[in-house]
Coordinates of C-alpha atoms in Angstrom, one line a residue:
X129 CA -14.1 77.7 55.1
X130 CA -15.5 81.2 55.6
X131 CA -18.7 81.4 57.8
X132 CA -21.0 78.8 56.4
X133 CA -24.4 80.0 54.9
X134 CA -27.6 78.0 55.5
X135 CA -29.0 75.8 52.8
X136 CA -32.0 77.4 51.1
X137 CA -33.4 74.4 49.2
X138 CA -34.6 71.2 50.8
X139 CA -33.4 69.2 47.8
X140 CA -29.9 70.3 48.2
X141 CA -30.1 69.5 52.0
X142 CA -31.3 66.0 51.2
X143 CA -28.4 65.5 48.7
X144 CA -25.9 66.6 51.3
X145 CA -27.5 64.3 53.8
X146 CA -27.0 61.3 51.5
X147 CA -23.3 62.1 50.8
X148 CA -22.4 62.5 54.5
X149 CA -22.0 58.8 55.0
X150 CA -18.2 58.4 55.4
X151 CA -16.5 56.9 52.3
X152 CA -13.5 54.6 52.5
X153 CA -10.2 56.3 51.7
X154 CA -8.7 55.8 48.3
X155 CA -5.3 54.1 48.2
X156 CA -3.1 54.1 45.1
X157 CA 0.6 54.2 44.5
X158 CA 0.9 57.0 42.1
X159 CA -2.0 59.4 42.0
X160 CA -5.3 60.3 43.6
X161 CA -8.1 62.8 43.9
X162 CA -8.7 64.6 47.2
X163 CA -12.4 65.5 47.8
X164 CA -12.6 68.9 49.7
X165 CA -14.7 67.1 52.2
X166 CA -11.7 65.1 53.2
X167 CA -10.9 65.7 56.9
X168 CA -7.1 65.8 57.4
X169 CA -7.4 65.2 61.1
X170 CA -8.8 61.7 60.5
X171 CA -5.7 60.6 58.6
X172 CA -4.9 57.0 59.3
X173 CA -7.6 56.6 61.9
X174 CA -10.0 53.6 62.1
X175 CA -12.9 55.8 63.3
X176 CA -15.0 57.8 60.9
X177 CA -15.4 61.6 61.3
X178 CA -18.0 62.6 64.0
X179 CA -21.3 64.4 63.1
X180 CA -23.4 67.2 64.6
X181 CA -20.4 69.5 65.3
X182 CA -21.5 72.6 63.4
X183 CA -23.2 74.7 66.0
X184 CA -26.1 76.3 64.3
X185 CA -29.5 75.2 63.3
X186 CA -31.6 74.8 60.1
X187 CA -28.9 73.0 58.1
X188 CA -29.8 69.3 58.2
X189 CA -27.8 66.5 59.8
X190 CA -25.7 66.0 56.6
X191 CA -24.6 69.6 56.7
X192 CA -23.3 69.2 60.2
X193 CA -20.9 66.4 59.4
X194 CA -17.2 66.5 59.9
X195 CA -16.3 65.2 56.5
X196 CA -14.8 62.1 54.9
X197 CA -11.8 60.0 55.6
X198 CA -8.8 61.4 53.7
X199 CA -7.0 59.4 50.9
X200 CA -3.4 58.6 50.9
X201 CA -0.4 57.5 48.8
X202 CA 1.4 54.3 49.7
X203 CA 5.2 54.9 50.0
X204 CA 7.8 52.2 49.2
X205 CA 10.4 51.5 51.9
X206 CA 13.5 53.7 51.8
X207 CA 12.2 56.7 50.0
X208 CA 14.3 59.8 51.0
X209 CA 12.4 62.5 49.1
X210 CA 9.4 62.8 46.9
X211 CA 8.0 65.4 44.6
X212 CA 4.3 66.1 44.1
X213 CA 2.1 68.0 41.7
X214 CA -1.3 69.2 43.0
X215 CA -3.9 70.9 40.9
X216 CA -7.7 71.5 41.0
X217 CA -9.5 69.1 38.7
X218 CA -12.7 71.1 39.0
X219 CA -14.0 74.2 40.7
X220 CA -13.5 74.2 44.5
X221 CA -16.0 76.1 46.8
X222 CA -16.9 76.3 50.4
X223 CA -20.0 77.3 52.4
X224 CA -22.3 75.5 50.0
X225 CA -21.7 77.9 47.1
X226 CA -21.5 76.6 43.6
X227 CA -17.9 76.2 42.3
X228 CA -16.8 79.1 40.0
X229 CA -14.4 78.3 37.2
X230 CA -11.1 80.1 38.0
X231 CA -12.6 81.2 41.3
X232 CA -10.7 82.1 44.5
X233 CA -10.1 78.5 45.5
X234 CA -9.0 77.2 42.0
X235 CA -5.6 76.4 43.4
X236 CA -4.7 74.1 46.3
X237 CA -2.9 77.1 47.8
X238 CA -6.3 78.4 48.8
X239 CA -7.1 82.2 48.8
X240 CA -6.3 85.2 50.9
X241 CA -9.2 86.4 53.1
X242 CA -9.8 88.2 56.4
X243 CA -10.6 85.0 58.3
X244 CA -8.3 83.8 61.0
X245 CA -7.5 80.5 59.4
X246 CA -6.6 78.4 62.5
X247 CA -8.1 75.0 63.2
X248 CA -7.5 72.7 66.1
X249 CA -7.9 68.9 66.6
X250 CA -9.6 68.5 70.0
X251 CA -8.9 64.8 70.1
X252 CA -5.1 65.4 70.3
X253 CA -4.4 63.0 67.4
X254 CA -2.8 65.8 65.4
X255 CA -1.3 69.2 66.0
X256 CA -3.4 72.3 65.1
X257 CA -2.7 74.4 61.9
X258 CA -2.8 78.1 61.3
X259 CA -2.1 80.3 58.3
X260 CA -3.4 83.8 59.0
X261 CA -5.6 85.1 56.2
X262 CA -5.2 82.1 54.0
X263 CA -8.0 79.6 53.5
X264 CA -8.8 76.4 51.5
X265 CA -5.2 75.1 51.6
X266 CA -4.4 71.4 50.8
X267 CA -2.9 69.7 53.8
X268 CA -0.9 66.5 54.3
X269 CA 0.6 64.2 56.9
X270 CA 3.3 61.4 56.8
X271 CA 2.3 58.4 58.8
X272 CA 3.7 54.9 59.5
X273 CA 1.5 51.8 59.5
X274 CA 0.0 52.6 63.0
X275 CA -3.1 54.6 63.9
X276 CA -2.5 58.1 65.4
X277 CA -3.4 58.1 69.1
X278 CA -6.2 60.4 70.3
X279 CA -5.1 61.7 73.7
X280 CA -8.1 64.0 74.3
X281 CA -5.8 67.0 74.8
X282 CA -5.3 69.3 71.9
X283 CA -1.7 69.6 70.6
X284 CA 0.0 73.0 70.0
X285 CA -0.6 74.9 66.8
X286 CA 1.9 74.8 63.9
X287 CA 2.1 78.2 62.2
X288 CA 2.6 78.5 58.4
X289 CA 3.5 81.3 56.0
X290 CA 4.0 81.4 52.3
X291 CA 7.8 81.2 52.9
X292 CA 7.6 78.1 55.1
X293 CA 5.2 76.4 52.8
X294 CA 7.3 77.0 49.7
X295 CA 10.6 76.0 51.1
X296 CA 12.9 74.0 48.7
X297 CA 12.5 70.6 50.5
X298 CA 10.3 70.9 53.6
X299 CA 11.0 68.3 56.3
X300 CA 8.1 67.5 58.7
X301 CA 8.1 64.9 61.5
X302 CA 6.3 61.6 61.3
X303 CA 2.7 62.2 62.4
X304 CA 2.7 66.0 62.0
X305 CA -0.1 67.7 60.0
X306 CA 1.1 70.4 57.7
X307 CA 0.0 72.6 54.8
X308 CA 1.4 71.8 51.4
X309 CA -0.8 73.8 49.0
X310 CA 0.1 73.4 45.3
X311 CA 3.9 73.4 46.0
X312 CA 4.5 76.6 44.1
X313 CA 8.3 77.0 44.4
X314 CA 8.3 78.6 40.9
X315 CA 6.1 78.3 37.8
X316 CA 7.8 75.6 35.7
X317 CA 7.2 75.5 32.0
X318 CA 6.0 72.1 30.8
X319 CA 7.4 70.5 27.7
X320 CA 5.9 71.9 24.5
X321 CA 4.3 75.0 26.0
X322 CA 3.8 77.5 23.2
X323 CA 5.5 80.9 23.5
X324 CA 7.3 80.1 26.7
X325 CA 4.1 80.6 28.8
X326 CA 4.0 78.6 32.0
X327 CA 1.0 76.2 32.4
X328 CA -1.2 77.6 35.1
X329 CA -1.1 75.2 38.1
X330 CA 0.0 72.3 35.8
X331 CA 3.7 72.1 36.5
X332 CA 3.9 73.6 40.0
X333 CA 5.7 71.0 42.1
X334 CA 7.0 70.6 45.6
X335 CA 9.6 68.3 47.1
X336 CA 9.3 66.8 50.5
X337 CA 11.8 65.0 52.6
X338 CA 10.2 61.8 53.8
X339 CA 10.6 61.2 57.6
X340 CA 12.1 57.8 58.6
X341 CA 9.4 55.1 59.1
X342 CA 6.8 56.8 56.8
X343 CA 4.8 54.3 54.7
X344 CA 1.8 56.6 53.9
X345 CA 1.2 60.2 53.0
X346 CA -2.4 61.4 53.6
X347 CA -4.1 64.5 52.0
X348 CA -7.0 66.5 53.2
X349 CA -8.3 69.9 54.3
X350 CA -8.9 71.7 57.6
X351 CA -12.2 73.4 58.2
X352 CA -14.1 75.0 61.0
X353 CA -17.1 77.3 61.6
X354 CA -15.9 80.8 60.7
X355 CA -12.5 79.0 60.2
X356 CA -11.4 79.2 63.8
X357 CA -11.5 76.5 66.5
X358 CA -12.1 72.8 66.4
X359 CA -12.5 71.1 63.0
X360 CA -16.1 70.9 61.7
X361 CA -18.3 72.0 58.7
X362 CA -16.8 70.0 55.9
X363 CA -19.9 68.7 54.1
X364 CA -20.8 71.9 52.3
X365 CA -17.4 71.9 50.6
X366 CA -17.4 70.9 46.9
X367 CA -14.8 70.1 44.3
X368 CA -11.6 68.1 44.1
X369 CA -7.9 68.4 44.1
X370 CA -5.7 66.1 42.0
X371 CA -2.4 64.9 43.5
X372 CA 0.2 63.1 41.4
X373 CA 3.5 61.6 42.5
X374 CA 6.0 63.0 40.0
X375 CA 9.4 61.8 41.4
X376 CA 10.9 59.9 44.2
X377 CA 14.5 59.5 45.3
X378 CA 15.8 56.7 47.6
X379 CA 19.1 56.5 49.5
X380 CA 21.7 54.2 48.1
X381 CA 24.4 52.2 49.9
X382 CA 27.4 50.1 48.6
X383 CA 30.6 48.5 49.7
X384 CA 34.0 47.9 48.2
X385 CA 37.3 46.7 49.6
X386 CA 40.2 49.1 50.3
X387 CA 43.1 48.6 47.9
X388 CA 40.7 47.1 45.3
X389 CA 38.0 49.7 44.8
X390 CA 35.5 49.3 41.9
X391 CA 31.9 50.0 41.5
X392 CA 30.1 50.4 44.8
X393 CA 26.7 51.2 43.3
X394 CA 25.8 50.2 39.8
X395 CA 23.2 53.0 39.3
X396 CA 21.8 55.4 41.9
X397 CA 18.7 55.8 39.7
X398 CA 17.9 52.1 40.1
X399 CA 15.6 52.7 43.1
X400 CA 14.3 56.1 42.1
X401 CA 11.2 57.0 40.1
X402 CA 10.3 59.6 37.6
X403 CA 6.9 60.0 36.1
X404 CA 7.2 59.3 32.4
X405 CA 10.4 57.3 32.7
X406 CA 14.1 57.8 33.4
X407 CA 14.8 59.0 29.9
X408 CA 13.5 62.4 31.1
X409 CA 15.9 62.5 34.1
X410 CA 19.4 63.5 34.9
X411 CA 21.5 62.8 38.0
X412 CA 24.4 64.8 39.5
X413 CA 26.6 64.8 42.6
X414 CA 25.9 67.7 45.0
X415 CA 28.0 69.0 47.8
X416 CA 31.5 67.8 48.4
X417 CA 32.5 64.2 47.4
X418 CA 35.7 62.7 48.8
X419 CA 38.7 62.4 46.3
X420 CA 38.6 59.0 44.7
X421 CA 34.8 58.5 45.0
X422 CA 32.8 59.7 41.9
X423 CA 29.3 59.6 40.5
X424 CA 29.0 59.1 36.7
X425 CA 26.1 61.2 35.6
X426 CA 25.7 59.2 32.4
X427 CA 25.4 55.8 34.0
X428 CA 24.5 56.7 37.6
X429 CA 27.4 54.4 38.8
X430 CA 29.3 55.3 42.0
X431 CA 33.0 54.2 41.7
X432 CA 35.7 54.1 44.3
X433 CA 39.5 54.3 43.4
X434 CA 41.7 51.6 45.0
X435 CA 43.6 54.2 47.0
X436 CA 40.6 55.3 49.1
X437 CA 41.2 54.4 52.7
X438 CA 38.8 52.2 54.7
X439 CA 36.0 54.3 56.2
X440 CA 32.3 55.1 55.8
X441 CA 31.6 57.9 53.4
X442 CA 28.3 59.9 53.1
X443 CA 27.5 62.0 50.0
X444 CA 24.6 63.6 48.3
X445 CA 23.2 63.6 44.8
X446 CA 20.2 65.1 43.0
X447 CA 17.8 63.6 40.5
X448 CA 16.1 66.1 38.1
X449 CA 13.1 65.8 35.8
X450 CA 14.1 67.7 32.7
X451 CA 10.6 68.0 31.2
X452 CA 10.1 71.2 33.1
X453 CA 11.9 74.5 32.8
X454 CA 13.7 74.9 35.2
X455 CA 14.2 71.2 35.9
X456 CA 12.4 69.8 38.9
X457 CA 14.8 68.1 41.3
X458 CA 14.8 66.1 44.5
X459 CA 17.8 65.1 46.7
X460 CA 19.0 61.7 48.0
X461 CA 22.0 60.3 49.9
X462 CA 24.7 57.9 49.0
X463 CA 26.7 55.9 51.6
X464 CA 29.8 54.0 50.6
X465 CA 31.6 51.7 53.0
X466 CA 35.2 50.9 52.1
X467 CA 36.1 47.8 54.1
X468 CA 39.6 46.6 55.0
X469 CA 38.5 43.1 54.1
X470 CA 36.5 41.7 51.3
X471 CA 32.7 41.6 51.7
X472 CA 30.9 38.3 51.1
X473 CA 30.0 38.3 47.4
X474 CA 26.3 38.9 46.7
X475 CA 25.0 38.5 43.1
X476 CA 21.3 39.2 42.2
X477 CA 20.2 38.5 38.6
X478 CA 17.6 40.3 36.5
X479 CA 14.2 38.7 36.1
X480 CA 11.3 39.0 33.7
X481 CA 7.6 38.0 33.6
X482 CA 4.7 38.6 31.3
X483 CA 1.0 38.3 32.0
X484 CA -2.3 38.8 30.1
X485 CA -5.1 41.0 31.4
X486 CA -7.4 38.0 30.9
X487 CA -5.1 35.6 32.7
X488 CA -4.3 34.6 36.2
X489 CA -1.9 36.1 38.7
X490 CA 1.7 35.4 37.8
X491 CA 4.6 34.9 40.2
X492 CA 8.4 34.9 39.9
X493 CA 10.9 33.9 42.6
X494 CA 13.5 36.7 42.5
X495 CA 15.9 34.7 44.6
X496 CA 15.8 31.6 42.4
X497 CA 18.8 32.8 40.2
X498 CA 20.6 34.8 42.9
X499 CA 23.6 33.9 45.0
X500 CA 25.2 34.9 48.2
X501 CA 28.7 33.9 49.4
X502 CA 29.0 31.2 46.7
X503 CA 25.6 29.6 47.6
X504 CA 22.0 30.0 46.6
X505 CA 20.4 33.2 48.0
X506 CA 17.5 32.3 50.3
X507 CA 15.3 34.3 52.8
X508 CA 17.5 32.9 55.5
X509 CA 20.8 34.4 54.3
X510 CA 19.6 37.5 52.4
X511 CA 17.0 40.3 52.6
X512 CA 15.1 41.4 49.5
X513 CA 13.0 44.6 49.2
X514 CA 11.4 46.6 46.4
X515 CA 13.1 49.8 45.4
X516 CA 11.5 53.0 44.2
X517 CA 7.8 52.9 43.3
X518 CA 6.1 49.6 42.2
X519 CA 2.7 50.3 40.5
X520 CA -0.6 48.9 41.8
X521 CA -1.0 45.2 41.1
X522 CA 2.7 44.3 41.2
X523 CA 4.0 43.4 44.7
X524 CA 7.0 41.8 46.4
X525 CA 6.8 39.6 49.5
X526 CA 10.1 40.3 51.4
X527 CA 9.6 37.2 53.5
X528 CA 9.7 34.9 50.4
X529 CA 11.3 36.9 47.7
X530 CA 8.4 36.2 45.4
X531 CA 7.0 39.0 43.2
X532 CA 3.4 38.7 42.0
X533 CA 1.6 40.4 39.1
X534 CA -2.2 40.6 39.5
X535 CA -3.6 41.3 35.9
X536 CA -6.9 42.4 37.4
X537 CA -5.2 45.3 39.1
X538 CA -2.1 46.1 37.1
X539 CA -2.5 48.4 34.1
X540 CA -1.5 47.4 30.6
X541 CA 2.2 48.4 29.9
X542 CA 5.8 47.5 30.4
X543 CA 7.5 48.2 33.7
X544 CA 11.2 48.3 34.7
X545 CA 11.2 47.7 38.4
X546 CA 14.2 47.5 40.8
X547 CA 14.7 45.2 43.8
X548 CA 17.6 45.1 46.3
X549 CA 19.3 42.1 47.6
X550 CA 21.3 42.4 50.8
X551 CA 23.3 40.2 53.2
X552 CA 20.9 39.3 56.0
X553 CA 20.8 42.2 58.4
X554 CA 23.2 44.3 56.4
X555 CA 22.4 47.7 54.9
X556 CA 25.7 48.1 53.0
X557 CA 26.5 44.7 51.4
X558 CA 23.8 45.1 48.9
X559 CA 23.2 45.1 45.1
X560 CA 20.2 46.0 42.9
X561 CA 18.7 43.9 40.1
X562 CA 15.8 44.5 37.7
X563 CA 12.4 42.9 37.3
X564 CA 10.9 43.5 33.9
X565 CA 7.1 43.1 33.8
X566 CA 4.8 43.2 30.8
X567 CA 1.0 43.3 31.1
X568 CA -0.7 42.8 27.7
X569 CA -4.4 43.0 26.7
X570 CA -4.5 39.9 24.6
X571 CA -2.8 36.6 25.0
X572 CA 1.0 36.5 25.8
X573 CA 2.9 35.5 22.6
X574 CA 4.5 32.1 23.1
X575 CA 8.2 32.4 22.8
X576 CA 10.7 29.5 22.3
X577 CA 14.5 29.5 22.4
X578 CA 16.3 26.3 21.3
X579 CA 19.8 25.7 22.4
X580 CA 22.5 26.4 19.8
X581 CA 25.9 24.7 19.2
X582 CA 29.0 25.3 17.2
X583 CA 32.3 23.5 16.7
X584 CA 35.1 25.8 15.7
X585 CA 38.2 24.6 13.8
X586 CA 41.6 25.1 15.5
X587 CA 42.8 28.7 15.5
X588 CA 39.6 30.1 14.1
X589 CA 38.0 33.3 15.5
X590 CA 35.4 35.9 14.7
X591 CA 31.7 35.0 14.2
X592 CA 31.2 31.4 15.0
X593 CA 27.3 31.4 15.2
X594 CA 25.5 33.6 12.6
X595 CA 22.3 33.9 14.6
X596 CA 21.1 32.6 17.9
X597 CA 17.5 33.4 16.7
X598 CA 17.7 31.0 13.7
X599 CA 15.9 28.2 15.6
X600 CA 13.7 30.4 17.9
X601 CA 10.1 31.5 17.5
X602 CA 7.7 34.2 18.7
X603 CA 4.0 33.8 18.5
X604 CA 4.3 30.8 16.1
X605 CA 6.5 32.8 13.7
X606 CA 10.2 33.3 13.4
X607 CA 12.1 35.3 16.0
X608 CA 13.8 38.2 14.3
X609 CA 16.0 41.3 15.2
X610 CA 12.8 43.3 14.8
X611 CA 10.6 41.4 17.3
X612 CA 13.0 40.1 19.9
X613 CA 16.1 41.1 21.8
X614 CA 19.0 39.0 23.2
X615 CA 20.8 39.5 26.5
X616 CA 24.0 37.5 27.2
X617 CA 24.0 36.1 30.8
X618 CA 27.6 36.1 32.2
X619 CA 29.6 35.3 29.1
X620 CA 33.4 35.1 29.3
X621 CA 35.1 38.3 28.0
X622 CA 36.4 36.5 24.9
X623 CA 32.8 36.0 23.6
X624 CA 30.6 38.8 22.2
X625 CA 27.1 39.1 20.9
X626 CA 27.1 40.5 17.3
X627 CA 24.7 43.2 16.0
X628 CA 22.8 40.5 14.1
X629 CA 22.3 38.3 17.2
X630 CA 25.2 35.9 16.5
X631 CA 28.3 35.0 18.6
X632 CA 31.9 36.0 17.9
X633 CA 35.0 34.8 19.7
X634 CA 38.3 36.7 20.2
X635 CA 41.6 35.4 18.7
X636 CA 43.7 33.5 21.0
X637 CA 40.9 32.1 23.2
X638 CA 42.0 28.8 24.7
X639 CA 40.5 25.6 23.2
X640 CA 37.7 24.2 25.2
X641 CA 33.9 23.9 25.5
X642 CA 32.1 27.1 26.5
X643 CA 28.4 27.3 27.6
X644 CA 26.9 30.7 26.9
X645 CA 23.5 31.3 28.6
X646 CA 21.3 34.0 27.1
X647 CA 17.8 35.4 27.5
X648 CA 15.5 36.0 24.5
X649 CA 12.7 38.6 25.1
X650 CA 9.9 40.0 23.0
X651 CA 10.7 43.6 22.0
X652 CA 7.1 44.9 22.4
X653 CA 6.7 43.0 25.7
X654 CA 10.2 42.9 27.3
X655 CA 8.9 40.9 30.2
X656 CA 8.0 38.0 27.9
X657 CA 11.3 36.0 28.0
X658 CA 12.9 32.6 27.9
X659 CA 16.4 31.5 28.7
X660 CA 18.6 29.0 26.9
X661 CA 22.2 28.7 26.0
X662 CA 24.7 28.2 23.1
X663 CA 27.6 25.8 23.4
X664 CA 30.7 26.7 21.5
X665 CA 33.6 24.2 21.3
X666 CA 36.9 25.6 20.3
X667 CA 38.9 22.7 18.8
X668 CA 42.5 22.2 19.9
X669 CA 45.3 21.6 17.3
X670 CA 46.3 18.0 16.9
X671 CA 48.1 16.6 19.9
X672 CA 47.1 19.5 22.2
X673 CA 44.5 18.8 24.9
X674 CA 41.6 21.3 25.3
X675 CA 41.6 23.3 28.5
X676 CA 38.3 22.7 30.4
X677 CA 36.4 25.9 31.1
X678 CA 35.0 26.7 34.5
X679 CA 31.7 28.3 33.5
X680 CA 28.7 27.3 35.6
X681 CA 27.1 25.2 32.9
X682 CA 30.5 23.7 31.9
X683 CA 31.0 22.6 35.4
X684 CA 27.7 20.8 35.5
X685 CA 28.7 18.9 32.3
X686 CA 32.2 17.9 33.4
X687 CA 31.8 17.5 37.2
X688 CA 32.0 13.7 37.1
X689 CA 35.4 13.9 35.4
X690 CA 36.7 16.6 37.6
X691 CA 35.7 14.8 40.8
X692 CA 38.8 12.6 40.5
X693 CA 41.1 15.6 40.0
X694 CA 42.7 18.0 42.5
X695 CA 40.1 20.5 43.7
X696 CA 39.6 23.4 41.4
X697 CA 38.3 26.9 42.5
X698 CA 34.8 27.3 41.2
X699 CA 33.2 30.5 40.5
X700 CA 29.5 31.3 40.2
X701 CA 28.4 33.1 37.1
X702 CA 27.6 36.7 38.0
X703 CA 24.2 37.6 36.6

């Protein structure tokens, strides 16, 4: 970015001429490398950078190129704030010089020089950028799905200083170009650092408030001859900067009825993301929360007391990554609507899917086991959307509610993903559910779960089934407590899963037949699951008729007999 020197060797000039062909921008969901030849002013544009703009001779056509298309991160809908880490992965240099280890441009914050440091976009697609006496800074821009419009009239300059660039949570407008550097708010000590010495550039993070409508965040550099005037002279730059998404927070919304209260949001972390998993994260309320509305930092649940009056309440919370010292935090917002009347019930259920890297694309209909207002959830009566960050290869089609896993793209591992089910057109009558995905190298272990049944003598209680796994298999062998887990699906309160995987019943439970659905999943691949049920019949004493139960499965078995009786209130099992 200082005044560019001429190339002294024809071989180097030829090499630069071959790399001047514009490369397609990288697109990932979590991390990327930013070539210092990336031209920030071509973010989101279909055209490639122009050539022949460096106004001096003897350099070769490649040396006069205006760079490459910049890469970007894809942003999931609804992200409120995001936290990034940016470091140099190799030496960075400008003006055709060889990169020097630990040299002046070893940080994305650039270096202090005597050059003006102001660059304009003559096409008018982006604003100009200036940081007096600072060069080689990593820049960025939030964009929606459209292409920036080139008006032909240069936009005003946006001035930056160390203070503005290192603000706690900078907020930039959609379509604005800005400097982000390495996000050095403070040096944060990474976990396991010996002697309390901060990792150089390794745990320097920056949080950004994401503007409404943003679906992409682009990264690149600004350059110019003598670093002043229109962009040009990118192709003699060398080196890369590594950008990784460390944390995202998304706004949450929930609804309860006045006079009833309850849990408005099951877990505010359900649509957030932390690199390395939520085990490394804490959540806490910030600012002032109304009396009667509380955030449980242990579970992430937002609860509302019955006495809270009907109104719309807006609060704030903070999610922190505890692997750094001090902890790295980003904000988000919570909206709770307390209604004077009951909202239509909405009930999403958790799902699971497993796929082999050598197999074909797998699909799961997330709406298939969900309900809305007592009926099946469909794309016509509900909206479904991914929450937080879904990794490459795992996608959700909001139009159909079908999630797909492409094993050719998805990396091996287990993923706990969140999706949100809302009443059609509503942003408040919503609930989250989980999609567990397992991608394995070899074949997916076949798993079977055979229905269980037990008849209990009159008055008996306690353990009535010793093990639900007794007739189940995994990979051709026995299912055990070590290789599988069991999740009850909407059991009545009187029935409990025992530590050994059996079923117990509470004393005093009315006689009747109870159908208890459950899910059996492989422990090492928690997306590899099957569902079945256990049927427990509690016998009635002699001369006493058993009370028919109203569970979902019990209704299916006894519907013919009930048809002749007075109508009974049916309730759908809540997943």
